[in-house]
Amino acid sequence: MTKKIGTGKDENEMSFLDHLEVLRWHLIRSTLAVVIVGIVAFIAKDFIFDTILFGPKKAEFPTYQFFCQISRSLGLDESFCDGPDFRIQSRQMAGQFSAHIWTSIWAGFILAFPYILWEVWRFISPGLYENERKNSRGFILIASLLFFVGVLFGYYVISPLSINFLANYKVSQEVFNDIDLASYISTVRSSVIACGLIFELPILMYFLTKIGLVTPEFLRKYRKISIVVVLILSAVITPPDVASQIIVAIPILLLYELSIYISKIVLKREERKLKREKAKNKA
């Protein structure tokens, strides 16, 4: 009989309020992890802001240098070589302090993400069968890896492409760009967090297949629609130029194809499991 972690009660004996109490403590521990890591990020202000957050603002940022070399070799526009041209300003009295607080919290969430997944796993795993727990042992590692790959993709690809395009875009030479601090941070944060969560698509499809809501046939059937959705999503999170949208769309489409493969594997395992159970029943 499976037991809920942190309680001495059998799962079948736990009431709805007992489950809520267990969930509450998982949420409390996850929140504490975010706060603790956020405090560390708050202390490391110079590194977080000057090196990490304002990195995509500088011409020497690796992404700009990479596209600069490509542009030069192909004889294309070399606008990436100069980097974005704008200043960052804070127009509110508590603007910089507020940005410091919220940036630290989001940094805490990103860095504490594996621990948050572990707390989620501790909550849901007692409700799984022993073989399901064994088959899902790599959940935290794989989900964390996908999340951090997405975060890096958002930071090194989406953020600089968006910042460079929007900062250099001008409707008139009479207008110069002084970007508000909150607006700049929001652009970087949304790019990083959105990509981190989007890269969790294979994990999501794994669980949707496990509960019977998704099948490989379903995913193949709606592949064309998914391509349109991906292109729309790419247009939303990137600047309105075709090259940037294609760069973003390619990994998302690859993740979708990977999800089909994962769904297929899960379904085969379920079929083998049913065959073994039928064979046992006949015996």
CSV table of N, CA, C and O in Angstrom, one decimal, residues 190-253:
chain,number,residue,atom,x,y,z
A,190,SER,N,10.5,37.7,-19.9
A,190,SER,CA,9.5,36.9,-20.6
A,190,SER,C,10.1,36.0,-21.7
A,190,SER,O,9.6,34.9,-21.9
A,191,SER,N,11.2,36.4,-22.3
A,191,SER,CA,11.8,35.6,-23.3
A,191,SER,C,12.4,34.3,-22.6
A,191,SER,O,12.3,33.2,-23.1
A,192,VAL,N,13.1,34.5,-21.5
A,192,VAL,CA,13.7,33.4,-20.8
A,192,VAL,C,12.7,32.4,-20.2
A,192,VAL,O,12.8,31.2,-20.4
A,193,ILE,N,11.8,33.0,-19.5
A,193,ILE,CA,10.8,32.1,-18.8
A,193,ILE,C,9.9,31.4,-19.8
A,193,ILE,O,9.6,30.2,-19.7
A,194,ALA,N,9.5,32.1,-20.9
A,194,ALA,CA,8.6,31.5,-21.9
A,194,ALA,C,9.3,30.3,-22.6
A,194,ALA,O,8.7,29.3,-22.7
A,195,CYS,N,10.5,30.5,-23.0
A,195,CYS,CA,11.3,29.5,-23.6
A,195,CYS,C,11.5,28.3,-22.7
A,195,CYS,O,11.5,27.1,-23.1
A,196,GLY,N,11.8,28.6,-21.4
A,196,GLY,CA,12.0,27.5,-20.4
A,196,GLY,C,10.8,26.6,-20.3
A,196,GLY,O,10.9,25.4,-20.3
A,197,LEU,N,9.6,27.2,-20.3
A,197,LEU,CA,8.4,26.5,-20.1
A,197,LEU,C,8.0,25.8,-21.4
A,197,LEU,O,7.5,24.7,-21.4
A,198,ILE,N,8.3,26.4,-22.6
A,198,ILE,CA,7.9,25.8,-23.9
A,198,ILE,C,8.8,24.5,-24.1
A,198,ILE,O,8.3,23.6,-24.6
A,199,PHE,N,10.0,24.6,-23.6
A,199,PHE,CA,10.9,23.4,-23.8
A,199,PHE,C,10.4,22.2,-22.9
A,199,PHE,O,11.0,21.1,-22.9
A,200,GLU,N,9.4,22.4,-22.0
A,200,GLU,CA,8.9,21.4,-21.2
A,200,GLU,C,7.8,20.6,-22.0
A,200,GLU,O,7.2,19.7,-21.4
A,201,LEU,N,7.6,20.9,-23.2
A,201,LEU,CA,6.6,20.3,-24.0
A,201,LEU,C,6.6,18.8,-24.1
A,201,LEU,O,5.6,18.1,-23.9
A,202,PRO,N,7.8,18.2,-24.3
A,202,PRO,CA,7.9,16.7,-24.2
A,202,PRO,C,7.4,16.1,-22.9
A,202,PRO,O,6.8,15.0,-22.9
A,203,ILE,N,7.8,16.7,-21.8
A,203,ILE,CA,7.3,16.2,-20.5
A,203,ILE,C,5.8,16.3,-20.4
A,203,ILE,O,5.2,15.4,-19.9
A,204,LEU,N,5.2,17.4,-20.8
A,204,LEU,CA,3.8,17.6,-20.8
A,204,LEU,C,3.1,16.5,-21.6
A,204,LEU,O,2.1,15.9,-21.2
A,205,MET,N,3.6,16.2,-22.8
A,205,MET,CA,3.1,15.2,-23.7
A,205,MET,C,3.2,13.8,-23.1
A,205,MET,O,2.3,13.0,-23.3
A,206,TYR,N,4.3,13.6,-22.4
A,206,TYR,CA,4.5,12.3,-21.7
A,206,TYR,C,3.3,12.0,-20.7
A,206,TYR,O,2.7,10.9,-20.8
A,207,PHE,N,3.0,13.0,-19.9
A,207,PHE,CA,2.0,12.8,-18.9
A,207,PHE,C,0.6,12.8,-19.5
A,207,PHE,O,-0.3,12.1,-19.1
A,208,LEU,N,0.4,13.6,-20.6
A,208,LEU,CA,-0.9,13.6,-21.3
A,208,LEU,C,-1.2,12.2,-21.9
A,208,LEU,O,-2.3,11.8,-22.0
A,209,THR,N,-0.1,11.6,-22.4
A,209,THR,CA,-0.2,10.3,-23.0
A,209,THR,C,-0.5,9.3,-22.0
A,209,THR,O,-1.3,8.4,-22.1
A,210,LYS,N,0.1,9.4,-20.8
A,210,LYS,CA,-0.1,8.5,-19.7
A,210,LYS,C,-1.5,8.4,-19.2
A,210,LYS,O,-2.0,7.4,-18.9
A,211,ILE,N,-2.2,9.6,-19.2
A,211,ILE,CA,-3.6,9.6,-18.8
A,211,ILE,C,-4.6,9.5,-19.9
A,211,ILE,O,-5.8,9.6,-19.7
A,212,GLY,N,-4.1,9.3,-21.1
A,212,GLY,CA,-4.9,8.9,-22.2
A,212,GLY,C,-5.5,10.1,-23.0
A,212,GLY,O,-6.4,9.9,-23.8
A,213,LEU,N,-5.0,11.3,-22.8
A,213,LEU,CA,-5.6,12.5,-23.4
A,213,LEU,C,-4.9,12.7,-24.8
A,213,LEU,O,-5.5,13.4,-25.6
A,214,VAL,N,-3.7,12.2,-25.0
A,214,VAL,CA,-3.0,12.4,-26.2
A,214,VAL,C,-2.5,11.1,-26.8
A,214,VAL,O,-2.1,10.2,-26.0
A,215,THR,N,-2.5,10.9,-28.1
A,215,THR,CA,-1.9,9.7,-28.7
A,215,THR,C,-1.0,10.2,-29.9
A,215,THR,O,-1.1,11.3,-30.3
A,216,PRO,N,-0.1,9.3,-30.3
A,216,PRO,CA,0.8,9.7,-31.4
A,216,PRO,C,0.0,10.1,-32.7
A,216,PRO,O,0.3,11.0,-33.5
A,217,GLU,N,-1.1,9.3,-32.9
A,217,GLU,CA,-2.0,9.5,-34.1
A,217,GLU,C,-2.6,10.9,-34.0
A,217,GLU,O,-2.7,11.6,-35.0
A,218,PHE,N,-3.0,11.3,-32.8
A,218,PHE,CA,-3.6,12.6,-32.6
A,218,PHE,C,-2.6,13.7,-32.9
A,218,PHE,O,-3.0,14.7,-33.6
A,219,LEU,N,-1.4,13.6,-32.4
A,219,LEU,CA,-0.4,14.6,-32.7
A,219,LEU,C,0.0,14.6,-34.1
A,219,LEU,O,0.3,15.7,-34.7
A,220,ARG,N,0.0,13.5,-34.8
A,220,ARG,CA,0.3,13.5,-36.3
A,220,ARG,C,-0.8,14.1,-37.1
A,220,ARG,O,-0.6,14.8,-38.0
A,221,LYS,N,-2.0,13.8,-36.6
A,221,LYS,CA,-3.2,14.3,-37.4
A,221,LYS,C,-3.2,15.9,-37.3
A,221,LYS,O,-3.6,16.5,-38.3
A,222,TYR,N,-2.8,16.4,-36.2
A,222,TYR,CA,-2.9,17.9,-36.1
A,222,TYR,C,-1.5,18.5,-36.2
A,222,TYR,O,-1.3,19.6,-35.7
A,223,ARG,N,-0.6,17.9,-36.9
A,223,ARG,CA,0.7,18.4,-37.1
A,223,ARG,C,0.7,19.7,-37.9
A,223,ARG,O,1.4,20.7,-37.5
A,224,LYS,N,-0.2,19.8,-38.9
A,224,LYS,CA,-0.2,21.0,-39.7
A,224,LYS,C,-0.8,22.2,-38.9
A,224,LYS,O,-0.3,23.3,-39.0
A,225,ILE,N,-1.8,21.9,-38.1
A,225,ILE,CA,-2.3,22.9,-37.2
A,225,ILE,C,-1.3,23.4,-36.2
A,225,ILE,O,-1.1,24.6,-35.9
A,226,SER,N,-0.5,22.4,-35.7
A,226,SER,CA,0.5,22.8,-34.7
A,226,SER,C,1.6,23.6,-35.4
A,226,SER,O,2.2,24.5,-34.7
A,227,ILE,N,1.9,23.4,-36.6
A,227,ILE,CA,2.9,24.2,-37.3
A,227,ILE,C,2.5,25.7,-37.4
A,227,ILE,O,3.2,26.6,-37.1
A,228,VAL,N,1.2,25.9,-37.7
A,228,VAL,CA,0.6,27.2,-37.7
A,228,VAL,C,0.7,27.9,-36.3
A,228,VAL,O,1.1,29.0,-36.2
A,229,VAL,N,0.3,27.1,-35.3
A,229,VAL,CA,0.4,27.6,-33.9
A,229,VAL,C,1.8,28.0,-33.5
A,229,VAL,O,2.0,29.0,-32.9
A,230,VAL,N,2.7,27.1,-33.9
A,230,VAL,CA,4.1,27.4,-33.6
A,230,VAL,C,4.6,28.7,-34.3
A,230,VAL,O,5.3,29.5,-33.7
A,231,LEU,N,4.2,28.9,-35.5
A,231,LEU,CA,4.6,30.1,-36.2
A,231,LEU,C,4.0,31.3,-35.6
A,231,LEU,O,4.6,32.4,-35.5
A,232,ILE,N,2.7,31.2,-35.2
A,232,ILE,CA,2.1,32.3,-34.5
A,232,ILE,C,2.8,32.6,-33.2
A,232,ILE,O,3.0,33.8,-32.8
A,233,LEU,N,3.1,31.5,-32.4
A,233,LEU,CA,3.8,31.7,-31.2
A,233,LEU,C,5.2,32.3,-31.4
A,233,LEU,O,5.6,33.2,-30.6
A,234,SER,N,5.9,31.9,-32.4
A,234,SER,CA,7.2,32.5,-32.7
A,234,SER,C,7.1,34.0,-33.1
A,234,SER,O,7.9,34.8,-32.7
A,235,ALA,N,6.0,34.3,-33.8
A,235,ALA,CA,5.8,35.7,-34.1
A,235,ALA,C,5.5,36.6,-32.9
A,235,ALA,O,5.8,37.8,-32.8
A,236,VAL,N,4.8,35.9,-31.8
A,236,VAL,CA,4.5,36.7,-30.6
A,236,VAL,C,5.7,36.9,-29.8
A,236,VAL,O,5.9,38.0,-29.2
A,237,ILE,N,6.6,35.9,-29.6
A,237,ILE,CA,7.7,36.1,-28.7
A,237,ILE,C,9.0,36.6,-29.4
A,237,ILE,O,10.0,36.7,-28.7
A,238,THR,N,9.0,36.9,-30.7
A,238,THR,CA,10.1,37.4,-31.4
A,238,THR,C,9.8,38.7,-32.1
A,238,THR,O,8.6,39.0,-32.3
A,239,PRO,N,10.8,39.4,-32.5
A,239,PRO,CA,10.6,40.6,-33.3
A,239,PRO,C,10.0,40.2,-34.7
A,239,PRO,O,10.2,39.1,-35.1
A,240,PRO,N,9.2,41.1,-35.3
A,240,PRO,CA,8.5,40.8,-36.5
A,240,PRO,C,9.4,40.7,-37.8
A,240,PRO,O,9.2,41.4,-38.7
A,241,ASP,N,10.5,39.9,-37.7
A,241,ASP,CA,11.2,39.6,-38.9
A,241,ASP,C,11.3,38.1,-39.1
A,241,ASP,O,11.3,37.3,-38.2
A,242,VAL,N,11.3,37.7,-40.4
A,242,VAL,CA,11.2,36.3,-40.7
A,242,VAL,C,12.3,35.4,-40.2
A,242,VAL,O,12.1,34.3,-39.7
A,243,ALA,N,13.5,36.0,-40.3
A,243,ALA,CA,14.7,35.2,-39.8
A,243,ALA,C,14.6,34.8,-38.4
A,243,ALA,O,14.8,33.6,-38.0
A,244,SER,N,14.2,35.8,-37.5
A,244,SER,CA,14.0,35.5,-36.1
A,244,SER,C,12.9,34.5,-35.8
A,244,SER,O,13.1,33.6,-35.0
A,245,GLN,N,11.8,34.6,-36.5
A,245,GLN,CA,10.7,33.6,-36.3
A,245,GLN,C,11.1,32.2,-36.7
A,245,GLN,O,10.7,31.3,-36.1
A,246,ILE,N,11.9,32.1,-37.8
A,246,ILE,CA,12.3,30.8,-38.2
A,246,ILE,C,13.3,30.2,-37.2
A,246,ILE,O,13.2,29.0,-36.9
A,247,ILE,N,14.2,31.0,-36.7
A,247,ILE,CA,15.2,30.5,-35.7
A,247,ILE,C,14.4,30.0,-34.4
A,247,ILE,O,14.8,29.0,-33.9
A,248,VAL,N,13.3,30.6,-34.1
A,248,VAL,CA,12.6,30.2,-32.9
A,248,VAL,C,11.7,29.0,-33.2
A,248,VAL,O,11.5,28.1,-32.4
A,249,ALA,N,11.1,29.0,-34.4
A,249,ALA,CA,10.2,28.0,-34.8
A,249,ALA,C,10.8,26.6,-34.9
A,249,ALA,O,10.2,25.6,-34.6
A,250,ILE,N,12.1,26.5,-35.4
A,250,ILE,CA,12.7,25.3,-35.6
A,250,ILE,C,12.9,24.4,-34.4
A,250,ILE,O,12.4,23.2,-34.4
A,251,PRO,N,13.4,24.9,-33.3
A,251,PRO,CA,13.5,24.1,-32.1
A,251,PRO,C,12.1,23.7,-31.5
A,251,PRO,O,12.0,22.6,-31.0
A,252,ILE,N,11.1,24.6,-31.6
A,252,ILE,CA,9.8,24.2,-31.1
A,252,ILE,C,9.2,23.1,-31.9
A,252,ILE,O,8.6,22.1,-31.4
A,253,LEU,N,9.4,23.1,-33.3
A,253,LEU,CA,8.9,22.0,-34.1
A,253,LEU,C,9.6,20.7,-33.8
A,253,LEU,O,9.0,19.6,-33.8
